[in-house]
Amino acid sequence: MAPGPKTGPALFLGLELATDQLRASIVDESLELMGVECVDFDTELPEYQTQGGIFTTPGDAYTTPVDMWVKALDFLLEKLTRNHDVTRIKSIGGCAQVIPSMLSCGENRLPFHSQLPPNTFSLPNAPVAHDTSAHTRALALEALLGGPHGCSQACAPGLWVHVNAGAGAQGVVGLGRWDEGVLEIVGGSREEGRRIRTWLGDVEVAGGRKAAHISRYLCERYGFESDTIVTPLTSDYLSSYLSLCPSPGDAVLSFGPMDALLTPLNVTSTLQPIPHPVQDRSEKRRYIAM
């Protein structure tokens, strides 16, 4: 698709870091799909020797090189610039761990990947959804929280399984705050729990809020406009749910490494619901049960 003229209706970019690909979808104000691009890890980045996007290690660990995600982002941005008019993109959202790097600065003559010094990431290979190496720790966390029911009260459904670097501490997101007890368990002490809390930041309950403007690096290298905003990201399950534009009475069944049933929920219950990712702070709270 050749780039169009530098004028026209607003466009919106969504990025998805899937296990096997980094994908981009462009929609207009009516949510009509205007274009897609992707980078396939196995075929376009063969130097990382992944199969289905996974670099398998001995035992139950299933990981992906973090460096590969960053390099894929460079490739994807090049495709977007070559095939689409990125000056019309007004906001960027998505569901991918790699997107926060878009807020970083760098020398605009060089790809972002080439500017990363050695040992930039604390984990060179990060777990993917198929990974079960943390299962024993997950069960221990569940027991400390009072079993399956206690865990469901303290944590958002499906978010507690990977207990790495505080990932199990997604507590009480329905109330818009982190569960201090879960943080303390994950950190091993109250002090470490508080330190993890500083890493996590606040729980974002308004998905359409502006998190930041796009970096100067991306404007100068790829041609994005400086007023393009980056919105808070969400999970792949919630992204699948939103992509279908479900009515209040619809339920969505999502199949993947973990199958999930999602349905609107207008009232809280004894279990912790997930805040609806598209709502304003001034609205009556809406939730999704998963």
Coordinates of C-alpha atoms in Angstrom, one line a residue:
M1 CA 0.0 0.0 0.0
A2 CA 1.6 3.3 -1.1
P3 CA 1.6 6.3 1.3
G4 CA -1.3 8.7 0.6
P5 CA -1.2 12.4 0.7
K6 CA -0.2 14.1 3.9
T7 CA -3.8 15.1 4.7
G8 CA -6.9 13.1 5.5
P9 CA -9.0 11.8 8.4
A10 CA -7.3 10.8 11.6
L11 CA -5.9 7.3 12.0
F12 CA -5.1 5.3 15.1
L13 CA -2.4 2.7 15.5
G14 CA -2.6 -0.4 17.6
L15 CA 0.4 -2.7 18.3
E16 CA 0.3 -6.3 19.5
L17 CA 3.2 -8.2 20.7
A18 CA 2.1 -11.8 20.1
T19 CA 4.2 -14.8 20.7
D20 CA 5.0 -15.3 17.0
Q21 CA 4.8 -11.8 15.6
L22 CA 4.8 -8.1 16.3
R23 CA 1.6 -6.8 14.6
A24 CA 0.3 -3.3 13.8
S25 CA -3.3 -2.4 12.9
I26 CA -4.5 1.0 11.7
V27 CA -8.1 2.0 12.0
D28 CA -10.0 5.3 11.3
E29 CA -12.5 7.1 13.5
S30 CA -15.2 4.6 12.5
L31 CA -13.0 1.7 13.5
E32 CA -12.7 0.6 9.9
L33 CA -9.5 -1.3 9.3
M34 CA -7.3 0.8 7.1
G35 CA -4.1 -1.3 7.1
V36 CA -2.1 -4.0 8.8
E37 CA 1.6 -4.8 9.0
C38 CA 3.6 -7.5 10.9
V39 CA 7.0 -8.8 11.6
D40 CA 7.3 -12.6 11.8
F41 CA 10.0 -13.6 14.3
D42 CA 10.9 -17.0 12.8
T43 CA 11.2 -15.9 9.2
E44 CA 12.3 -12.2 9.4
L45 CA 14.6 -12.5 12.4
P46 CA 16.0 -16.0 11.9
E47 CA 19.2 -15.2 13.8
Y48 CA 17.3 -15.6 17.1
Q49 CA 16.5 -19.2 16.2
T50 CA 12.9 -19.2 17.5
Q51 CA 10.2 -21.6 16.7
G52 CA 6.7 -20.1 16.7
G53 CA 8.4 -17.1 18.3
I54 CA 9.7 -19.1 21.3
F55 CA 13.3 -19.8 22.2
T56 CA 12.9 -23.0 24.3
T57 CA 15.2 -23.6 27.2
P58 CA 15.7 -26.9 29.1
G59 CA 12.8 -27.9 31.5
D60 CA 9.5 -26.1 31.6
A61 CA 10.8 -22.6 30.7
Y62 CA 9.5 -21.1 27.4
T63 CA 11.1 -17.7 26.7
T64 CA 11.7 -15.2 24.0
P65 CA 14.8 -12.9 23.5
V66 CA 13.8 -9.4 24.6
D67 CA 16.4 -8.0 22.1
M68 CA 14.4 -9.6 19.3
W69 CA 11.3 -7.7 20.3
V70 CA 13.1 -4.4 20.1
K71 CA 14.6 -5.3 16.7
A72 CA 11.2 -6.3 15.5
L73 CA 9.9 -2.9 16.5
D74 CA 12.5 -1.2 14.3
F75 CA 11.4 -3.4 11.4
L76 CA 7.7 -2.8 12.0
L77 CA 8.1 1.0 12.1
E78 CA 10.1 0.9 8.8
K79 CA 7.2 -1.0 7.2
L80 CA 4.6 1.5 8.6
T81 CA 6.6 4.5 7.3
R82 CA 7.1 2.9 3.9
N83 CA 3.5 1.8 3.3
H84 CA 1.3 4.2 5.3
D85 CA 0.9 7.9 6.0
V86 CA 2.0 8.0 9.6
T87 CA 1.5 11.8 9.8
R88 CA -2.3 11.0 10.1
I89 CA -1.8 8.8 13.2
K90 CA -3.2 10.6 16.2
S91 CA -2.7 8.0 18.9
I92 CA -0.9 4.8 19.6
G93 CA -2.0 2.0 21.9
G94 CA -1.7 -1.7 22.1
C95 CA -0.9 -4.8 24.2
A96 CA 2.8 -5.4 24.2
Q97 CA 5.7 -5.2 26.7
V98 CA 8.0 -3.6 24.2
I99 CA 6.0 -0.4 23.5
P100 CA 7.3 1.6 26.4
S101 CA 10.6 1.8 24.5
M102 CA 8.8 4.1 22.1
L103 CA 9.1 6.8 24.8
S104 CA 12.8 6.6 24.8
C105 CA 15.2 8.9 23.1
G106 CA 18.0 8.0 20.7
E107 CA 20.1 9.2 17.8
N108 CA 17.5 9.4 14.9
R109 CA 20.0 8.3 12.3
L110 CA 20.2 4.8 13.7
P111 CA 17.7 2.1 14.5
F112 CA 16.7 1.9 18.1
H113 CA 18.0 -1.6 18.4
S114 CA 21.5 -0.7 17.4
Q115 CA 21.7 1.9 20.2
L116 CA 21.1 -0.4 23.1
P117 CA 24.2 -1.1 25.2
P118 CA 25.0 -4.6 26.3
N119 CA 23.1 -5.9 29.4
T120 CA 20.3 -3.3 28.9
F121 CA 17.7 -5.8 30.1
S122 CA 17.7 -7.6 33.4
L123 CA 16.4 -10.7 31.7
P124 CA 17.8 -11.4 28.2
N125 CA 15.1 -14.0 27.6
A126 CA 11.6 -13.2 29.1
P127 CA 8.9 -15.8 29.8
V128 CA 6.0 -16.1 27.3
A129 CA 2.5 -17.3 28.0
H130 CA 3.4 -21.0 27.5
D131 CA 6.0 -20.8 30.3
T132 CA 5.2 -22.9 33.4
S133 CA 8.6 -22.6 35.1
A134 CA 7.1 -20.4 37.8
H135 CA 4.2 -22.8 38.5
T136 CA 5.6 -23.9 41.9
R137 CA 6.0 -20.3 43.0
A138 CA 2.5 -19.5 41.7
L139 CA 1.0 -22.3 43.8
A140 CA 2.9 -21.1 46.9
L141 CA 1.6 -17.6 46.3
E142 CA -1.9 -18.9 46.0
A143 CA -1.6 -20.8 49.3
L144 CA -0.3 -17.7 51.1
L145 CA -3.3 -15.8 49.8
G146 CA -5.7 -18.3 51.2
G147 CA -6.2 -20.8 48.3
P148 CA -7.9 -20.3 45.0
H149 CA -10.8 -18.2 46.4
G150 CA -8.5 -15.9 48.4
C151 CA -6.3 -15.5 45.3
S152 CA -9.3 -14.5 43.2
Q153 CA -10.3 -11.9 45.7
A154 CA -6.8 -10.4 45.8
C155 CA -5.8 -10.6 42.2
A156 CA -7.3 -10.0 38.8
P157 CA -8.2 -13.3 37.1
G158 CA -5.5 -14.9 35.1
L159 CA -2.8 -12.4 36.1
W160 CA -1.2 -14.2 39.0
V161 CA 0.3 -17.2 37.3
H162 CA 3.7 -15.8 36.4
V163 CA 5.2 -14.7 39.7
N164 CA 8.3 -13.1 38.2
A165 CA 9.3 -9.5 39.1
G166 CA 6.0 -8.7 40.7
A167 CA 3.8 -10.0 38.0
G168 CA 1.7 -11.8 40.6
A169 CA 1.0 -8.6 42.4
Q170 CA -1.8 -7.4 40.2
G171 CA -4.0 -7.1 43.3
V172 CA -7.3 -5.3 43.7
V173 CA -7.2 -3.7 40.2
G174 CA -10.9 -3.4 40.4
L175 CA -10.4 -0.9 43.2
G176 CA -7.7 1.0 41.4
R177 CA -4.8 0.1 43.6
W178 CA -2.2 -2.5 44.2
D179 CA -2.7 -5.0 47.1
E180 CA 0.1 -4.3 49.6
G181 CA -0.1 -7.8 51.0
V182 CA 0.5 -9.4 47.6
L183 CA 3.4 -7.0 47.0
E184 CA 5.0 -8.0 50.3
I185 CA 4.7 -11.7 49.5
V186 CA 6.2 -11.3 46.1
G187 CA 9.0 -9.1 47.4
G188 CA 9.8 -11.2 50.4
S189 CA 9.6 -8.3 52.8
R190 CA 7.6 -5.1 53.4
E191 CA 10.5 -3.0 52.2
E192 CA 10.9 -5.0 49.0
G193 CA 7.1 -4.8 48.5
R194 CA 7.2 -1.0 48.7
R195 CA 10.2 -1.0 46.2
I196 CA 8.2 -3.1 43.8
R197 CA 5.3 -0.7 44.2
T198 CA 7.5 2.2 43.0
W199 CA 8.4 0.2 39.8
L200 CA 4.7 -0.6 39.0
G201 CA 3.4 3.0 39.2
D202 CA -0.4 3.6 39.7
V203 CA -3.1 1.3 38.4
E204 CA -4.6 2.9 35.3
V205 CA -8.4 2.7 35.2
A206 CA -9.0 5.1 32.3
G207 CA -7.8 3.4 29.1
G208 CA -8.2 6.4 26.8
R209 CA -6.0 8.7 28.9
K210 CA -2.9 10.2 27.4
A211 CA 0.1 8.6 29.0
A212 CA 2.6 10.6 27.0
H213 CA 3.4 12.2 23.7
I214 CA 5.5 10.2 21.2
S215 CA 9.2 10.7 21.4
R216 CA 11.2 13.1 19.3
Y217 CA 13.2 10.2 18.0
L218 CA 10.2 8.6 16.4
C219 CA 9.1 11.9 14.9
E220 CA 12.5 12.6 13.4
R221 CA 13.3 9.1 12.2
Y222 CA 9.9 7.9 11.0
G223 CA 7.8 11.0 10.4
F224 CA 5.2 10.8 13.2
E225 CA 3.6 14.1 14.2
S226 CA 4.9 15.5 17.6
D227 CA 1.3 15.7 19.0
T228 CA 0.7 12.0 18.5
I229 CA -0.2 10.5 21.9
V230 CA 0.6 7.2 23.5
T231 CA -2.3 5.7 25.6
P232 CA -2.1 3.1 28.4
L233 CA -1.7 -0.5 27.1
T234 CA -3.9 -3.4 28.0
S235 CA -3.8 -7.2 27.9
D236 CA -4.2 -9.3 24.7
Y237 CA -7.5 -10.7 26.1
L238 CA -9.0 -7.3 26.7
S239 CA -7.8 -6.1 23.3
S240 CA -9.5 -9.1 21.6
Y241 CA -12.7 -8.2 23.6
L242 CA -12.6 -4.6 22.5
S243 CA -11.8 -5.4 18.9
L244 CA -15.3 -7.0 18.6
C245 CA -17.1 -4.0 19.9
P246 CA -19.4 -6.2 22.0
S247 CA -22.8 -5.0 23.2
P248 CA -23.7 -5.0 26.9
G249 CA -25.3 -8.4 26.6
D250 CA -22.5 -10.1 24.7
A251 CA -19.9 -12.6 26.0
V252 CA -16.6 -13.2 24.2
L253 CA -14.7 -16.5 24.3
S254 CA -11.0 -16.1 23.5
F255 CA -8.8 -19.1 22.7
G256 CA -5.1 -19.1 23.2
P257 CA -2.4 -20.4 25.6
M258 CA -5.1 -19.6 28.2
D259 CA -8.7 -19.8 27.1
A260 CA -10.9 -17.0 28.6
L261 CA -14.5 -16.0 28.7
L262 CA -15.1 -12.3 29.0
T263 CA -18.4 -10.6 29.7
P264 CA -19.6 -7.1 30.8
L265 CA -20.2 -6.6 34.6
N266 CA -21.9 -3.5 35.9
V267 CA -21.5 -4.3 39.6
T268 CA -18.7 -5.6 41.7
S269 CA -18.9 -8.9 43.4
T270 CA -17.0 -10.9 46.0
L271 CA -14.4 -11.6 43.2
Q272 CA -12.3 -8.9 41.7
P273 CA -13.5 -7.8 38.2
I274 CA -11.3 -6.0 35.7
P275 CA -12.0 -2.3 35.1
H276 CA -13.3 -1.8 31.6
P277 CA -10.4 -0.4 29.6
V278 CA -12.5 2.2 27.7
Q279 CA -14.1 4.5 30.1
D280 CA -13.7 8.0 31.5
R281 CA -12.9 8.7 35.1
S282 CA -16.2 10.7 35.3
E283 CA -18.3 7.8 34.2
K284 CA -20.0 5.3 36.5
R285 CA -17.5 2.4 36.9
R286 CA -17.9 -0.4 34.4
Y287 CA -16.2 -3.8 34.7
I288 CA -15.5 -7.0 32.8
A289 CA -15.6 -10.4 34.3
M290 CA -13.0 -12.9 33.0

